[in-house]
Coordinates of C-alpha atoms and ligand atoms in Angstrom, one line a residue:
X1 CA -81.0 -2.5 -207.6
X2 CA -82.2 0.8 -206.0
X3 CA -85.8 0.5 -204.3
X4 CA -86.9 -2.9 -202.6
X5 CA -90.2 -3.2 -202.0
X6 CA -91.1 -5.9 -199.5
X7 CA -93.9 -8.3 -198.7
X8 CA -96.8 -7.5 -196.6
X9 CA -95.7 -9.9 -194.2
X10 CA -92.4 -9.7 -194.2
X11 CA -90.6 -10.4 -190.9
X12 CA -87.9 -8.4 -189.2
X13 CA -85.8 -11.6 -189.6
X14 CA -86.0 -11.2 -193.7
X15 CA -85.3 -7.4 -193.3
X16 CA -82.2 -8.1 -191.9
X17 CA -81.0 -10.7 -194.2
X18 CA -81.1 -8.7 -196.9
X19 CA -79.5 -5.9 -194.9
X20 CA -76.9 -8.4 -194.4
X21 CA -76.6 -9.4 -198.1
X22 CA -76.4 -5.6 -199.6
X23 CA -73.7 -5.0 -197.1
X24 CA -71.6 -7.6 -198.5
X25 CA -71.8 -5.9 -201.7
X26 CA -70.3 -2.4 -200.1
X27 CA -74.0 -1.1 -200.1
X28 CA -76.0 0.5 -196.6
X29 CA -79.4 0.7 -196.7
X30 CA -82.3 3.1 -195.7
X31 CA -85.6 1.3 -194.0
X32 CA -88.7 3.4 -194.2
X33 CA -91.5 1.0 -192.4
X34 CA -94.6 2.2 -193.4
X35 CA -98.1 1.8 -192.3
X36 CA -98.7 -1.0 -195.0
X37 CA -95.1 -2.3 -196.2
X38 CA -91.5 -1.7 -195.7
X39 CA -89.4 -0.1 -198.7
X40 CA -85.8 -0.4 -198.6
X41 CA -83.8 2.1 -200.3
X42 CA -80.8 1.0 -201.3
X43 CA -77.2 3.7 -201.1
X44 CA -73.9 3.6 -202.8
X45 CA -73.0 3.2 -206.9
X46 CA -75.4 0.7 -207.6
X47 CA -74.0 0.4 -211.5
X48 CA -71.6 -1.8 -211.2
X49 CA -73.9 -4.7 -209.7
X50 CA -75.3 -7.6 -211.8
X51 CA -78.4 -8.6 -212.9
X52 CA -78.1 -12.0 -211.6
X53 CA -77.2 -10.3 -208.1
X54 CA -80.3 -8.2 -208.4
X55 CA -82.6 -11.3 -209.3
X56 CA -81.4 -13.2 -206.4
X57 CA -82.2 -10.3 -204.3
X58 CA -85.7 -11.1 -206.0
X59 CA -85.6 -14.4 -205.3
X60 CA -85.2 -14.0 -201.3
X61 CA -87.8 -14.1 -198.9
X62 CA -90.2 -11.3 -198.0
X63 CA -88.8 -9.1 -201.5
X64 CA -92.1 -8.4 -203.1
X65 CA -90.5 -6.2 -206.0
X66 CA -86.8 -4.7 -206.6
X67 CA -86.8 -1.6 -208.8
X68 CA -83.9 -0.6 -210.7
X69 CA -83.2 3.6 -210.9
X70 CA -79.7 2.8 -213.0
X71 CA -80.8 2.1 -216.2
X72 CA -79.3 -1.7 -217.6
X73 CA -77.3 0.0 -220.5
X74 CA -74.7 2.0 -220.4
X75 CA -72.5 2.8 -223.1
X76 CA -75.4 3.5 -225.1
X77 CA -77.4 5.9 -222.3
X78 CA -77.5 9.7 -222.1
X79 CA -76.4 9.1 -219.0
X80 CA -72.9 8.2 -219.8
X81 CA -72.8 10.7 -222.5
X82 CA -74.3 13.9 -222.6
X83 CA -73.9 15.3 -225.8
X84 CA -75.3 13.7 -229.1
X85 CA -73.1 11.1 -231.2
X86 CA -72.2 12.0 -234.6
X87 CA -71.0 9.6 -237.0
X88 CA -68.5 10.0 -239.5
X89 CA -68.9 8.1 -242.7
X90 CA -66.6 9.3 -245.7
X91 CA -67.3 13.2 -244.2
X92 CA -70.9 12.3 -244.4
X93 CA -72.0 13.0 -240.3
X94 CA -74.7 11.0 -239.3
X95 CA -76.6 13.0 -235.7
X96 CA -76.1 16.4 -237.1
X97 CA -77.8 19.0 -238.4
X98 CA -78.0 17.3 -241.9
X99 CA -80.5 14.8 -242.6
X100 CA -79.6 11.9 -244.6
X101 CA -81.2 9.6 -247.0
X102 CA -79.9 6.3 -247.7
X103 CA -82.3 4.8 -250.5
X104 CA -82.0 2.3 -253.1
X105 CA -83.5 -1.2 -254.0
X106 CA -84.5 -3.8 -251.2
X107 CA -82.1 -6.2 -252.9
X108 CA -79.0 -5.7 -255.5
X109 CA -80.5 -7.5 -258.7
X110 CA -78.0 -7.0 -261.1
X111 CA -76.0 -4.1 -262.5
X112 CA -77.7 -2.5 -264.9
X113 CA -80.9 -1.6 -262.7
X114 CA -78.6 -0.9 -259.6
X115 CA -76.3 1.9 -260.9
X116 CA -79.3 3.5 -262.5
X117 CA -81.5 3.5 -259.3
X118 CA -77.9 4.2 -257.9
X119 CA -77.8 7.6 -259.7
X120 CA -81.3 8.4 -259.6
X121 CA -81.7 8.8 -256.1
X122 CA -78.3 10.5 -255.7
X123 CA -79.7 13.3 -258.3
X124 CA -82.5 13.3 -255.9
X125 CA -80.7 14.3 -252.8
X126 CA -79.7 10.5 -251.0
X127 CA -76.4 10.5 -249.4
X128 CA -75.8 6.7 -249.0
X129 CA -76.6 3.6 -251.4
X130 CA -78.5 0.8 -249.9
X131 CA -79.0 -2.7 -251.4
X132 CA -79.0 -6.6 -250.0
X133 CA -76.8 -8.9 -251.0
X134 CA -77.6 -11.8 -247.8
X135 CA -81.2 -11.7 -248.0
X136 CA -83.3 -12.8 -244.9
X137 CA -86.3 -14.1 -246.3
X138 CA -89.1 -15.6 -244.4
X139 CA -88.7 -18.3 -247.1
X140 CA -86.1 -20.4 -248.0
X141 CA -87.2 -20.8 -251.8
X142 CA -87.3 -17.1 -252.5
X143 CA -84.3 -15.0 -253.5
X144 CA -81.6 -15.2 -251.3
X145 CA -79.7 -11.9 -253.0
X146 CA -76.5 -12.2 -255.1
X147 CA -73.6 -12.1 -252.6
X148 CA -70.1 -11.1 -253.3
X149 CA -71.5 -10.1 -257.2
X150 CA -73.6 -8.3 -255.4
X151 CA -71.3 -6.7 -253.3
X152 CA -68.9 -5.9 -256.2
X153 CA -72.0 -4.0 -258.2
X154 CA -72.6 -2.0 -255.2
X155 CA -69.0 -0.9 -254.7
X156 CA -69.7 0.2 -258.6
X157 CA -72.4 2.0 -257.6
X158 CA -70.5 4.3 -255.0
X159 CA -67.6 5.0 -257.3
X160 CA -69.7 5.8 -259.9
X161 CA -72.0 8.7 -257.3
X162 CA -69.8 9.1 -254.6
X163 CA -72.5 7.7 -252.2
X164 CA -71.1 5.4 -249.4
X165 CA -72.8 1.9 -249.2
X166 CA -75.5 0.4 -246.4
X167 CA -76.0 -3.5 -246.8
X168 CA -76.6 -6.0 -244.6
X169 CA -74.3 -8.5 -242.5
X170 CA -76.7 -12.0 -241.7
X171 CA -73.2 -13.9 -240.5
X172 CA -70.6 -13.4 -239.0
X173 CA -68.6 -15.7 -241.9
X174 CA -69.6 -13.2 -244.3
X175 CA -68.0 -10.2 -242.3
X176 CA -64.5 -10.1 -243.6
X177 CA -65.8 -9.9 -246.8
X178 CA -68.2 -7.0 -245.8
X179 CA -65.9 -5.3 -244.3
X180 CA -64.2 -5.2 -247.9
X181 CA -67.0 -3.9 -249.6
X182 CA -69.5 -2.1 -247.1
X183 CA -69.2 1.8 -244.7
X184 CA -72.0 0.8 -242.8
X185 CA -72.9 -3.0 -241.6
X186 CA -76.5 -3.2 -241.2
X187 CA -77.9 -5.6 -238.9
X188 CA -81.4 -6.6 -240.2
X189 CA -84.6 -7.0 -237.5
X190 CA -84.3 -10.8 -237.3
X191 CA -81.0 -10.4 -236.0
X192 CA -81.8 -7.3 -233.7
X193 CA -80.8 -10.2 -230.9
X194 CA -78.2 -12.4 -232.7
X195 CA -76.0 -11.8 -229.8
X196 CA -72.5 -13.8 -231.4
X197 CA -73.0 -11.4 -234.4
X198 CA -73.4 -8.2 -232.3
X199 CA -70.2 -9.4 -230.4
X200 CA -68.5 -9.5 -233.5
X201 CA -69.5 -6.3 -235.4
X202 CA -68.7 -4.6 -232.3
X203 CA -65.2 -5.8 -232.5
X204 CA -64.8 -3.7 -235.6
X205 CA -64.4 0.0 -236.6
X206 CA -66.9 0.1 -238.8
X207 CA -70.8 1.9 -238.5
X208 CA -73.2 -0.4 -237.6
X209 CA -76.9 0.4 -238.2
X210 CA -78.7 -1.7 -235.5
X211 CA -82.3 -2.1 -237.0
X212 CA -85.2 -2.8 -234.1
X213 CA -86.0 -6.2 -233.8
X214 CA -89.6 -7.5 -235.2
X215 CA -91.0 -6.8 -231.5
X216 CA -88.1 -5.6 -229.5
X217 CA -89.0 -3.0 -226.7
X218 CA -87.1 -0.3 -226.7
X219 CA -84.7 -1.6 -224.0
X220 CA -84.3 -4.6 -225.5
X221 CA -83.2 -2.6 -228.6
X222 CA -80.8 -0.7 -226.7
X223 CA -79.4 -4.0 -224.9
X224 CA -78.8 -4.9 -228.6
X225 CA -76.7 -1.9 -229.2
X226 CA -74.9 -2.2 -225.4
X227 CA -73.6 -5.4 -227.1
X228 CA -72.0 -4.0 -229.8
X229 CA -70.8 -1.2 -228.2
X230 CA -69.2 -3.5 -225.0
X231 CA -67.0 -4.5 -227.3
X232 CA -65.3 -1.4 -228.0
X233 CA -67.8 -0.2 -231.4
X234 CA -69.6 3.0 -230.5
X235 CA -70.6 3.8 -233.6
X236 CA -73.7 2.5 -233.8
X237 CA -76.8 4.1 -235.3
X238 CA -80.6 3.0 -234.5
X239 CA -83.4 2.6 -236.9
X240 CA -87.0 1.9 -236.1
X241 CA -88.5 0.0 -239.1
X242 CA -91.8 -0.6 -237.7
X243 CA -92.9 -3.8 -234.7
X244 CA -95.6 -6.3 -235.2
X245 CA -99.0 -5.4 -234.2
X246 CA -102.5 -6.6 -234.6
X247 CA -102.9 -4.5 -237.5
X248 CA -102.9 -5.9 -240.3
X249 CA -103.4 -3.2 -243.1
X250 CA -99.7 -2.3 -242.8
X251 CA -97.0 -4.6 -242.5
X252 CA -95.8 -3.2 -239.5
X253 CA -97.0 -0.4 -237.4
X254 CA -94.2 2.2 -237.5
X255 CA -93.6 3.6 -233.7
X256 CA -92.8 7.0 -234.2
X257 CA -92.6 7.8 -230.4
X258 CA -89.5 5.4 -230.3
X259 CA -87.5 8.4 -232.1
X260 CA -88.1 11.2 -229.2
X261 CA -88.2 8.6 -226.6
X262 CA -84.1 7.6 -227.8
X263 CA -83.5 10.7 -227.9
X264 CA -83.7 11.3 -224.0
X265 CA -82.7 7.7 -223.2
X266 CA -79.5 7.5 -225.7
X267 CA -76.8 9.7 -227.7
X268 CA -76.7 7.3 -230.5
X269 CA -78.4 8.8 -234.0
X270 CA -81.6 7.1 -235.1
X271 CA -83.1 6.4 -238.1
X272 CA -86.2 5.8 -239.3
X273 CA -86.8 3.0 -242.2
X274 CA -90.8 3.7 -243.4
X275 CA -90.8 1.1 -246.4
X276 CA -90.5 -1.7 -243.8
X277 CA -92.6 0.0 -241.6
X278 CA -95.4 0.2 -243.7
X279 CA -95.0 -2.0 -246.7
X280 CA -96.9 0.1 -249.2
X281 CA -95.0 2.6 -251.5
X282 CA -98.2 5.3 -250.9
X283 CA -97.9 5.4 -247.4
X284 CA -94.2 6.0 -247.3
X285 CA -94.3 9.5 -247.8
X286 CA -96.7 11.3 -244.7
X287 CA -94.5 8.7 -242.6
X288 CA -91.3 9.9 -243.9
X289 CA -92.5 13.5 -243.5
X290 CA -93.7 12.7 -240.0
X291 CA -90.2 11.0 -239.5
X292 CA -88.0 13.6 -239.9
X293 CA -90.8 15.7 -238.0
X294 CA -90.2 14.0 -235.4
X295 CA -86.9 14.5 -234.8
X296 CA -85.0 11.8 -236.8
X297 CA -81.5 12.1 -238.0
X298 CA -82.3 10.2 -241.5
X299 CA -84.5 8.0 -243.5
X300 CA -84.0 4.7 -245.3
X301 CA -86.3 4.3 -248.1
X302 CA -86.7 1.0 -250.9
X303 CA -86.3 2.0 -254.5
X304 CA -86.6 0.8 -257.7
X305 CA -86.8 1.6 -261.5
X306 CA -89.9 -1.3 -261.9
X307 CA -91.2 -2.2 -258.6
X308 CA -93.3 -4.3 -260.3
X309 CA -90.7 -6.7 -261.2
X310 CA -88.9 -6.3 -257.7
X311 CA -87.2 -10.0 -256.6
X312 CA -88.3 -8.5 -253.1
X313 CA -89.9 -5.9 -251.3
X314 CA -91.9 -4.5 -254.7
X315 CA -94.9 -3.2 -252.7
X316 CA -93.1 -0.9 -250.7
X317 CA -90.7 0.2 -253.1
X318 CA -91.1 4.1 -254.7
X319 CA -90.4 4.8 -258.2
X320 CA -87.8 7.2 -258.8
X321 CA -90.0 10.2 -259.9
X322 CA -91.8 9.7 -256.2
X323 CA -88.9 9.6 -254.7
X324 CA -87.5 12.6 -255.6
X325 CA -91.2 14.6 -255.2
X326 CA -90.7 12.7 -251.7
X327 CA -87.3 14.7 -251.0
X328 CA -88.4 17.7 -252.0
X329 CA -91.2 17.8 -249.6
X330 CA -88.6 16.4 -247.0
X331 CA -86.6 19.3 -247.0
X332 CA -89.4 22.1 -246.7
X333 CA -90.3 19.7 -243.0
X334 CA -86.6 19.8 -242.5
X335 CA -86.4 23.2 -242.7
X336 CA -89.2 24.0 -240.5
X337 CA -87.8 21.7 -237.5
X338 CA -84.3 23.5 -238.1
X339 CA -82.7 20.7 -239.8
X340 CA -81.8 20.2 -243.9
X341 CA -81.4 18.0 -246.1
Ligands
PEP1 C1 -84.1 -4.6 -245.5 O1 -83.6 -3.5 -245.1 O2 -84.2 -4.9 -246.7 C2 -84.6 -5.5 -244.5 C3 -84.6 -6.8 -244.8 O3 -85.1 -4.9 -243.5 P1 -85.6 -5.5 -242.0 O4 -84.5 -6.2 -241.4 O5 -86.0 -4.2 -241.3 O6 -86.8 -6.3 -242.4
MN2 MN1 -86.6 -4.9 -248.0

């Protein structure tokens, strides 16, 4: 807590009380009695102190308002580290110069139509493979994905292109088995705050790609990745995939300021996941343009050979012919913000 703002009518008696209560936390304080309140501003390392110590600073009386300055994350703040994380996958660095495209179908299907989307969108320029085999639908009687067959097709898929996999973890049963198959554990909107499985994938060394929860705030998003990253996992990448709005037109409403905004608040690389965002295959494009445009380290796009026939996410999903017109208008944006693909 940095800046107390107190009450109107706040006695001298309440002044001092809290006086009395930040000096038994090591803190001094600096009383400027103005003409309509009295602000105290507090002195010493105030990172170390507890939210619950800072509430019940709220809680006392004659506190009108207590304003942090020391931002609630840490590990995952610019503060704490200056200089741009960049994450190794299999030589692949995700936060550098390079953009990178992890693409492929919402969910693995079978094998057939995986390795073929698979080597499509490799030809095209992706760097990663991306496919579900834990599905979270909103709908229990819908496709749930394959599983570990699913899992085994993708690993099939990446020996046959060379591309690393992306696929998501929904429990933490399922992670040992993940960690068999997968480089990067992604960590789907509805669990943005699954607190028990950000404990656990930030116990191992693996890349986790933290997705923004349905309406997270920003700071609740970067809470999410403090979790992980409390328990020793730094490597965690962002990606904004869209928040609920009133709109209804798209499926979400992709917030592109969240990618410049992360840039001056964290050091973490962030991603930007249009199909999701949007949920229709034609607006993907200007949104992936305006993406990388705006500063973002990669793109994860849906695709699939008949999107038509799609056990999920068919709407969104770009053939592979748009997909690779999509890439090759990616790199001339890339180019012009400095950046390649
Ligand atoms: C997905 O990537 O297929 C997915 C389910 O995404 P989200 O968690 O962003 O809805
Ligand atoms: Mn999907």
């Amino acid at each position: 807590m940095d800046i107390i703002v107190l009450k109107k009518s706040s006695t001298q008696d309440e002044i001092d009380n809290i006086q009395k209560r930040l000096e038994t936390k090591g803190l001094s304080v600096n009383i400027s009695k103005g003409t309509e309140r009295t602000i105290i501003g507090v002195i010493g390392d105030t990172s170390k102190i507890p939210e619950e110590e800072v509430d019940s600073v709220r809680a006392m009386s004659g506190v009108d308002e207590v304003m942090r300055i020391v931002k609630p994350y840490k590990l995952a703040s610019r503060d704490f580290k200056k200089e741009n994380t960049v994450i190794d996958v299999e030589g692949l660095k995700i936060g550098g110069n390079k953009i990178h495209i992890i693409a492929g179908p919402c969910a693995i299907e079978g094998r057939d139509i995986l390795l073929t989307i698979a080597q499509k969108v490799k030809e095209s320029g992706a760097s990663f493979v991306r496919g579900g085999a834990f599905k979270p639908r909103t709908s229990p009687y819908t496709f749930q994905g394959m599983g570990e067959e699913g899992l085994q097709i993708l690993l099939e898929a990446k020996k046959l292109t060379g591309m690393p996999i992306v696929t998501e973890l929904m429990d933490p049963r399922d992670l040992t088995l993940m960690l068999k198959y997968t480089d990067i554990i992604q960590i789907g909107t509805r669990n943005m705050q699954n607190f028990r499985l950000l404990l656990e994938v930030g116990m191992v060394d693996k890349p986790v790609l933290l997705k923004r929860g349905l309406s997270a705030t920003i700071k609740e998003w970067l809470m999410a990745a403090e979790y992980i990253m409390s328990r020793g996992n730094h490597k965690v990448i962002l990606c904004e995939r869209g928040v609920r709005t009133f709109e209804t037109i798209t499926r979400n409403t992709l917030d592109l300021s969240a990618v410049p905004v992360l840039k001056q608040l964290t050091h973490l690389p962030i991603i930007v996941d249009p199909s999701h965002a949007v949920g229709r295959w034609d607006l993907v494009k200007p949104m992936s343009l305006a993406a990388v445009a705006a500063g973002a380290d990669g793109l994860l796009i849906e695709v699939h050979t008949k999107p038509e026939e799609a056990c999920s996410d068919g709407e969104q999903s770009l053939k592979p012919d748009v997909f690779d017109d999509l890439v090759k208008s990616l790199r001339l944006v890339a180019t012009a913000v400095g950046r390649e693909i």
